[in-house]
Amino acid sequence: MWGEVEVQEKDVYQFPKGLPGFEEETEFALIPWEDTPFSYLQSVREKDLSFLLVSPFTFVPNYSFELSEVDKEELEIVEQVSVYSMVTIHSQTNKSTMNLLAPVVLNPEQRLGKQVVLHQSLYETRHLIWTEDEEDKSVKGGV
């Protein structure tokens, strides 16, 4: 799909438990999509397996959740943490969604990652990225 992509070791994250549905895939590279708020989470082993990610804070500034002690331990989080939402692109771009219920949490210091399911949360797996009034803005660019 991409051809050859140079990936720096610092951009490769270990997902010890894989991702839901892809438990056997434990190494992913985080690849920014130039000039957009999006990134790709690309399997190191399976060239056809990648996920589109976005920082949820870009579209939902008040997004917040408490990471459990178990998740903090698993990810060896001390200070730094990065949070992303998986994006589902719809054929009508304005209906594209992001998963706020199961964020991808990364520890950039240890290069560890995990998709965390938030229990007792009101967030949705299909949160519209662009609300009606944002559709006309050029945030989407060429997306």
Coordinates of N, CA, C and O in Angstrom, one line a residue:
M1 N 0.8 -1.2 0.0 CA 0.0 0.0 0.0 C 0.9 1.3 0.0 O 0.6 2.2 -0.7
W2 N 1.9 1.3 0.8 CA 2.8 2.5 0.9 C 4.1 2.3 0.1 O 4.8 3.3 -0.1
G3 N 4.4 1.1 -0.3 CA 5.8 0.9 -0.8 C 6.7 0.9 0.4 O 6.3 0.6 1.5
E4 N 7.9 1.1 0.2 CA 8.9 1.1 1.3 C 8.8 2.3 2.1 O 8.7 3.5 1.6
V5 N 8.8 2.1 3.5 CA 8.7 3.3 4.4 C 9.8 3.1 5.4 O 10.0 2.0 6.0
E6 N 10.7 4.1 5.5 CA 11.7 4.1 6.5 C 11.1 4.4 7.9 O 10.5 5.4 8.1
V7 N 11.4 3.5 8.8 CA 10.8 3.6 10.2 C 12.0 3.7 11.1 O 12.9 2.8 11.1
Q8 N 12.0 4.7 11.9 CA 13.0 4.9 13.0 C 12.7 3.9 14.1 O 11.5 3.7 14.4
E9 N 13.7 3.4 14.8 CA 13.4 2.5 15.9 C 12.6 3.3 17.0 O 11.8 2.7 17.7
K10 N 12.8 4.6 17.2 CA 12.1 5.3 18.2 C 10.6 5.4 17.9 O 9.8 5.8 18.8
D11 N 10.2 5.1 16.7 CA 8.8 5.1 16.3 C 8.1 3.8 16.4 O 6.9 3.6 16.1
V12 N 8.8 2.7 16.8 CA 8.3 1.4 16.9 C 7.9 1.2 18.4 O 8.6 1.3 19.3
Y13 N 6.6 0.7 18.6 CA 6.0 0.5 19.9 C 5.7 -1.0 20.0 O 5.3 -1.6 19.1
Q14 N 6.0 -1.5 21.2 CA 5.6 -2.9 21.5 C 4.2 -2.9 22.1 O 4.0 -2.2 23.1
F15 N 3.4 -3.8 21.6 CA 2.0 -4.0 22.2 C 2.1 -5.4 22.7 O 1.7 -6.3 21.9
P16 N 2.5 -5.7 23.9 CA 2.6 -7.0 24.4 C 1.4 -7.9 24.2 O 1.5 -9.1 24.0
K17 N 0.2 -7.3 24.3 CA -1.0 -8.1 24.1 C -1.6 -7.9 22.8 O -2.8 -8.3 22.5
G18 N -0.9 -7.3 21.9 CA -1.5 -7.0 20.5 C -2.6 -6.0 20.6 O -2.7 -5.2 21.6
L19 N -3.5 -6.0 19.7 CA -4.6 -5.1 19.7 C -5.8 -6.1 19.6 O -5.7 -7.2 19.0
P20 N -7.0 -5.7 20.1 CA -8.2 -6.5 20.1 C -8.4 -7.0 18.6 O -8.5 -6.2 17.7
G21 N -8.5 -8.3 18.4 CA -8.7 -8.9 17.1 C -7.4 -9.2 16.4 O -7.3 -9.8 15.4
F22 N -6.3 -8.6 16.9 CA -4.9 -8.8 16.3 C -3.9 -9.1 17.4 O -2.9 -8.4 17.4
E23 N -4.2 -10.0 18.2 CA -3.4 -10.3 19.4 C -2.0 -10.7 19.0 O -1.1 -10.5 19.8
E24 N -1.8 -11.3 17.8 CA -0.5 -11.9 17.4 C 0.4 -10.8 16.9 O 1.6 -11.0 16.8
E25 N -0.2 -9.6 16.6 CA 0.6 -8.5 16.1 C 1.1 -7.6 17.3 O 0.3 -7.0 18.0
T26 N 2.4 -7.6 17.6 CA 2.8 -7.0 18.9 C 3.8 -5.8 18.6 O 4.2 -5.2 19.6
E27 N 4.1 -5.5 17.3 CA 5.0 -4.4 17.0 C 4.4 -3.5 16.0 O 4.0 -4.0 14.9
F28 N 4.3 -2.3 16.3 CA 3.6 -1.3 15.4 C 4.5 0.0 15.4 O 5.0 0.4 16.4
A29 N 4.6 0.5 14.2 CA 5.3 1.8 14.0 C 4.2 2.9 14.0 O 3.2 2.8 13.3
L30 N 4.5 4.0 14.6 CA 3.7 5.2 14.6 C 4.2 6.1 13.5 O 5.3 6.6 13.6
I31 N 3.4 6.3 12.5 CA 3.9 7.1 11.3 C 3.0 8.3 11.1 O 1.8 8.1 10.8
P32 N 3.5 9.5 11.3 CA 2.6 10.7 11.1 C 2.2 10.9 9.6 O 3.0 10.6 8.7
W33 N 1.0 11.3 9.4 CA 0.5 11.6 8.1 C 0.8 13.1 7.9 O 0.1 14.0 8.5
E34 N 1.8 13.4 7.1 CA 2.2 14.8 6.9 C 1.1 15.8 6.7 O 0.2 15.5 6.0
D35 N 1.2 16.9 7.4 CA 0.3 18.1 7.3 C -1.1 17.7 7.6 O -2.0 18.4 7.1
T36 N -1.4 16.7 8.4 CA -2.7 16.5 8.9 C -2.6 16.1 10.4 O -1.4 15.9 10.9
P37 N -3.7 16.1 11.2 CA -3.6 15.7 12.6 C -3.5 14.2 12.8 O -3.5 13.7 13.9
F38 N -3.5 13.4 11.7 CA -3.6 12.0 11.7 C -2.2 11.3 11.7 O -1.3 11.9 11.2
S39 N -2.2 10.1 12.2 CA -1.0 9.2 12.1 C -1.5 7.8 11.8 O -2.7 7.5 11.9
Y40 N -0.6 7.0 11.3 CA -0.9 5.6 11.1 C -0.2 4.7 12.1 O 1.0 5.0 12.5
L41 N -0.9 3.7 12.6 CA -0.2 2.7 13.4 C -0.1 1.5 12.5 O -1.0 0.8 12.2
Q42 N 1.2 1.3 12.1 CA 1.5 0.3 11.0 C 2.1 -0.9 11.7 O 3.1 -0.8 12.4
S43 N 1.6 -2.1 11.4 CA 2.2 -3.4 11.9 C 3.6 -3.5 11.2 O 3.7 -3.2 10.0
V44 N 4.5 -3.9 12.0 CA 5.9 -4.0 11.5 C 6.0 -5.3 10.7 O 6.7 -5.4 9.7
R45 N 5.2 -6.3 11.1 CA 5.3 -7.6 10.4 C 4.3 -7.7 9.2 O 4.7 -8.3 8.2
E46 N 3.1 -7.2 9.4 CA 2.1 -7.4 8.4 C 1.9 -6.1 7.6 O 1.3 -5.1 8.1
K47 N 2.5 -6.0 6.4 CA 2.4 -4.7 5.7 C 1.0 -4.2 5.4 O 0.8 -3.0 5.2
D48 N 0.0 -5.1 5.3 CA -1.3 -4.7 5.0 C -2.2 -4.4 6.2 O -3.4 -4.1 6.1
L49 N -1.6 -4.3 7.4 CA -2.3 -4.1 8.6 C -1.9 -2.7 9.2 O -0.8 -2.6 9.7
S50 N -2.8 -1.7 9.1 CA -2.5 -0.4 9.7 C -3.8 0.2 10.1 O -4.9 -0.2 9.6
F51 N -3.7 1.1 11.1 CA -4.9 1.8 11.6 C -4.6 3.3 11.6 O -3.5 3.7 11.8
L52 N -5.7 4.0 11.3 CA -5.6 5.4 11.2 C -5.9 6.0 12.6 O -6.9 5.5 13.3
L53 N -5.0 6.8 13.2 CA -5.2 7.3 14.5 C -5.2 8.9 14.5 O -4.7 9.5 13.6
V54 N -5.8 9.4 15.5 CA -5.8 10.9 15.7 C -5.8 11.2 17.2 O -6.4 10.4 18.0
S55 N -5.2 12.3 17.6 CA -5.4 12.6 19.0 C -6.8 13.1 19.2 O -7.3 13.9 18.5
P56 N -7.5 12.5 20.2 CA -8.9 12.8 20.4 C -9.0 14.3 20.8 O -10.1 14.9 20.6
F57 N -8.0 14.8 21.4 CA -8.1 16.2 22.0 C -8.2 17.2 20.8 O -8.6 18.3 21.0
T58 N -7.8 16.8 19.6 CA -7.9 17.7 18.4 C -9.3 18.1 18.2 O -9.7 19.2 17.8
F59 N -10.2 17.1 18.4 CA -11.7 17.3 18.1 C -12.6 17.3 19.3 O -13.7 17.8 19.3
V60 N -12.1 16.8 20.4 CA -12.8 16.8 21.7 C -11.9 17.3 22.8 O -11.3 16.5 23.5
P61 N -11.7 18.6 22.9 CA -10.7 19.2 23.8 C -10.9 18.8 25.3 O -9.9 18.7 26.0
N62 N -12.1 18.5 25.7 CA -12.4 18.1 27.1 C -12.4 16.6 27.3 O -12.8 16.1 28.4
Y63 N -11.9 15.8 26.4 CA -11.8 14.4 26.5 C -10.9 14.0 27.7 O -9.8 14.6 27.8
S64 N -11.4 13.2 28.6 CA -10.5 12.8 29.7 C -11.0 11.4 30.2 O -12.1 11.0 30.1
F65 N -10.1 10.7 30.8 CA -10.4 9.4 31.5 C -9.2 9.1 32.5 O -8.2 9.7 32.4
E66 N -9.5 8.2 33.4 CA -8.6 7.8 34.4 C -8.0 6.5 33.9 O -8.7 5.5 33.7
L67 N -6.7 6.4 33.8 CA -6.0 5.2 33.4 C -5.9 4.3 34.7 O -5.4 4.8 35.7
S68 N -6.2 3.1 34.6 CA -6.2 2.2 35.8 C -4.7 1.9 36.2 O -3.8 2.0 35.4
E69 N -4.5 1.6 37.5 CA -3.2 1.3 38.0 C -2.6 0.1 37.2 O -1.4 0.0 36.9
V70 N -3.5 -0.9 36.8 CA -3.0 -2.1 36.1 C -2.5 -1.6 34.7 O -1.4 -2.1 34.3
D71 N -3.2 -0.7 34.0 CA -2.8 -0.3 32.7 C -1.5 0.6 32.9 O -0.5 0.4 32.1
K72 N -1.4 1.4 33.9 CA -0.2 2.2 34.1 C 1.0 1.3 34.4 O 2.1 1.5 33.8
E73 N 0.8 0.2 35.1 CA 1.9 -0.7 35.4 C 2.3 -1.5 34.1 O 3.5 -1.6 33.8
E74 N 1.3 -2.0 33.4 CA 1.6 -2.7 32.1 C 2.4 -1.8 31.1 O 3.3 -2.3 30.5
L75 N 2.0 -0.6 31.1 CA 2.7 0.4 30.1 C 3.9 1.0 30.7 O 4.6 1.8 30.1
E76 N 4.2 0.7 32.0 CA 5.4 1.3 32.7 C 5.4 2.8 32.7 O 6.4 3.5 32.5
I77 N 4.2 3.4 32.8 CA 4.0 4.9 32.7 C 4.5 5.5 34.0 O 4.1 5.2 35.1
V78 N 5.4 6.4 33.8 CA 5.9 7.3 34.9 C 5.4 8.7 34.8 O 4.7 9.2 35.6
E79 N 5.7 9.3 33.6 CA 5.3 10.6 33.4 C 4.6 10.8 32.0 O 3.5 11.2 31.9
Q80 N 5.4 10.5 31.0 CA 4.9 10.7 29.6 C 3.8 9.7 29.2 O 4.0 8.5 29.4
V81 N 2.8 10.2 28.5 CA 1.8 9.3 27.9 C 1.3 10.0 26.7 O 1.1 11.2 26.7
S82 N 1.0 9.3 25.6 CA 0.3 9.8 24.4 C -1.0 9.0 24.2 O -1.0 7.8 24.5
V83 N -2.0 9.7 23.9 CA -3.3 9.1 23.7 C -3.8 9.4 22.3 O -3.8 10.5 21.8
Y84 N -4.3 8.3 21.7 CA -4.9 8.4 20.3 C -6.2 7.7 20.3 O -6.5 6.8 21.1
S85 N -7.0 8.0 19.3 CA -8.2 7.3 19.0 C -8.1 6.7 17.6 O -7.6 7.3 16.7
M86 N -8.7 5.5 17.5 CA -8.7 4.9 16.2 C -9.8 5.5 15.3 O -10.9 5.8 15.9
V87 N -9.5 5.7 14.1 CA -10.5 6.4 13.2 C -11.0 5.5 12.2 O -10.3 4.6 11.7
T88 N -12.3 5.6 11.9 CA -13.0 4.9 10.9 C -13.4 5.9 9.8 O -14.2 6.8 10.1
I89 N -12.8 5.8 8.6 CA -13.2 6.7 7.6 C -14.4 6.2 6.8 O -14.4 5.0 6.4
H90 N -15.4 7.0 6.7 CA -16.6 6.7 6.1 C -16.5 7.2 4.6 O -15.8 8.2 4.4
S91 N -17.3 6.6 3.7 CA -17.2 7.0 2.3 C -17.7 8.5 2.2 O -17.2 9.2 1.4
Q92 N -18.6 8.9 3.1 CA -18.9 10.3 3.2 C -18.0 10.8 4.4 O -18.3 10.5 5.5
T93 N -17.0 11.6 4.1 CA -16.0 12.0 5.0 C -16.6 12.6 6.3 O -16.1 12.3 7.4
N94 N -17.7 13.3 6.2 CA -18.3 14.0 7.3 C -18.9 13.0 8.3 O -19.3 13.4 9.4
K95 N -19.0 11.7 7.9 CA -19.6 10.7 8.8 C -18.5 9.8 9.4 O -18.7 8.8 10.1
S96 N -17.2 10.2 9.2 CA -16.1 9.5 9.8 C -16.1 9.6 11.3 O -16.6 10.6 11.8
T97 N -15.7 8.5 12.0 CA -15.8 8.5 13.4 C -14.5 8.2 14.1 O -13.5 7.7 13.4
M98 N -14.4 8.4 15.4 CA -13.2 8.0 16.2 C -13.7 7.3 17.4 O -14.8 7.5 17.9
N99 N -12.9 6.3 17.8 CA -13.3 5.5 19.0 C -12.8 6.1 20.3 O -11.6 6.0 20.6
L100 N -13.7 6.8 21.0 CA -13.3 7.4 22.3 C -13.4 6.4 23.5 O -12.9 6.6 24.5
L101 N -14.1 5.3 23.2 CA -14.3 4.3 24.3 C -13.1 3.4 24.5 O -12.9 2.9 25.6
A102 N -12.3 3.3 23.5 CA -11.1 2.4 23.6 C -9.9 3.1 23.0 O -9.4 2.8 21.9
P103 N -9.3 4.1 23.7 CA -8.2 4.8 23.2 C -6.9 3.9 23.2 O -6.8 2.9 23.9
V104 N -6.0 4.3 22.2 CA -4.7 3.7 22.1 C -3.8 4.5 23.0 O -3.6 5.7 22.7
V105 N -3.2 3.9 24.0 CA -2.4 4.7 25.0 C -0.9 4.2 24.8 O -0.6 3.0 24.7
L106 N 0.0 5.2 24.6 CA 1.4 4.9 24.3 C 2.3 5.5 25.4 O 2.0 6.6 25.8
N107 N 3.3 4.8 25.7 CA 4.3 5.3 26.6 C 5.5 5.6 25.7 O 6.3 4.7 25.3
P108 N 5.8 6.9 25.4 CA 6.9 7.2 24.4 C 8.3 7.0 25.0 O 9.2 6.8 24.3
E109 N 8.4 6.9 26.3 CA 9.7 6.6 27.0 C 10.1 5.2 26.8 O 11.2 4.9 26.4
Q110 N 9.2 4.3 27.1 CA 9.5 2.8 27.0 C 9.0 2.2 25.7 O 9.3 1.0 25.5
R111 N 8.4 3.0 24.9 CA 7.8 2.6 23.6 C 6.9 1.3 23.8 O 7.1 0.3 23.1
L112 N 6.0 1.5 24.7 CA 5.0 0.4 24.9 C 3.6 1.0 24.6 O 3.4 2.2 24.7
G113 N 2.7 0.1 24.1 CA 1.4 0.6 23.8 C 0.3 -0.4 24.1 O 0.6 -1.6 24.3
K114 N -0.9 0.1 24.2 CA -2.0 -0.8 24.5 C -3.3 -0.1 24.1 O -3.4 1.1 24.3
Q115 N -4.3 -0.8 23.6 CA -5.6 -0.2 23.4 C -6.4 -0.5 24.7 O -6.5 -1.7 25.1
V116 N -6.8 0.5 25.4 CA -7.5 0.4 26.7 C -9.0 0.6 26.5 O -9.4 1.5 25.9
V117 N -9.8 -0.4 27.0 CA -11.2 -0.2 27.0 C -11.6 0.5 28.3 O -11.3 0.0 29.4
L118 N -12.3 1.6 28.2 CA -12.8 2.3 29.3 C -14.1 1.8 29.8 O -15.1 1.9 29.1
H119 N -14.1 1.2 31.0 CA -15.4 0.7 31.5 C -16.1 1.8 32.2 O -15.5 2.8 32.7
Q120 N -17.4 1.7 32.4 CA -18.2 2.7 33.0 C -17.9 4.1 32.4 O -17.6 5.0 33.1
S121 N -18.0 4.1 31.1 CA -17.7 5.4 30.4 C -18.9 5.7 29.5 O -19.5 4.8 29.0
L122 N -19.1 7.0 29.3 CA -20.2 7.4 28.4 C -19.7 7.7 27.0 O -20.4 8.0 26.1
Y123 N -18.4 7.5 26.8 CA -17.8 7.7 25.5 C -18.3 6.6 24.5 O -18.6 5.5 25.0
E124 N -18.3 6.9 23.2 CA -18.7 6.0 22.2 C -17.6 5.4 21.4 O -16.5 6.1 21.3
T125 N -17.8 4.3 20.8 CA -16.8 3.7 19.8 C -16.9 4.4 18.5 O -16.0 4.4 17.7
R126 N -18.1 5.1 18.2 CA -18.3 5.8 16.9 C -18.6 7.2 17.1 O -19.7 7.7 16.8
H127 N -17.7 8.0 17.7 CA -17.9 9.5 17.9 C -17.6 10.2 16.6 O -16.5 10.1 16.0
L128 N -18.6 11.0 16.1 CA -18.4 11.7 14.9 C -17.2 12.7 15.0 O -17.1 13.4 16.0
I129 N -16.3 12.7 14.1 CA -15.1 13.6 14.2 C -15.5 15.0 13.9 O -15.2 15.9 14.6
W130 N -16.3 15.2 12.8 CA -16.7 16.5 12.4 C -18.2 16.7 12.7 O -19.0 16.0 12.2
T131 N -18.5 17.7 13.5 CA -19.9 18.0 13.8 C -20.4 18.9 12.6 O -19.6 19.4 11.8
E132 N -21.7 19.0 12.5 CA -22.3 19.7 11.3 C -21.6 21.0 11.0 O -21.3 21.3 9.9
D133 N -21.4 21.8 12.0 CA -20.9 23.2 11.8 C -19.4 23.2 11.5 O -18.9 24.2 11.0
E134 N -18.7 22.1 11.7 CA -17.3 22.0 11.3 C -17.0 21.5 9.9 O -15.9 21.6 9.4
E135 N -18.1 21.0 9.3 CA -17.9 20.3 8.0 C -17.4 21.3 7.0 O -16.6 20.9 6.1
D136 N -17.7 22.5 7.1 CA -17.3 23.5 6.0 C -15.9 24.0 6.3 O -15.3 24.6 5.4
K137 N -15.3 23.8 7.4 CA -14.0 24.3 7.7 C -13.0 23.4 7.0 O -13.2 22.3 6.6
S138 N -11.8 23.9 6.8 CA -10.8 23.2 6.0 C -9.9 22.3 6.8 O -8.9 21.9 6.3
V139 N -10.3 22.0 8.0 CA -9.5 21.1 8.9 C -9.2 19.8 8.1 O -8.1 19.2 8.3
K140 N -10.2 19.3 7.4 CA -10.1 18.0 6.7 C -9.0 18.0 5.6 O -8.4 17.0 5.3
G141 N -8.8 19.2 5.0 CA -7.8 19.3 4.0 C -8.1 18.3 2.9 O -9.3 18.2 2.4
G142 N -7.1 17.5 2.6 CA -7.3 16.5 1.5 C -7.8 15.1 2.0 O -7.7 14.2 1.3
V143 N -8.2 15.1 3.3 CA -8.6 13.8 3.8 C -9.9 13.3 3.2 O -10.8 14.0 3.0

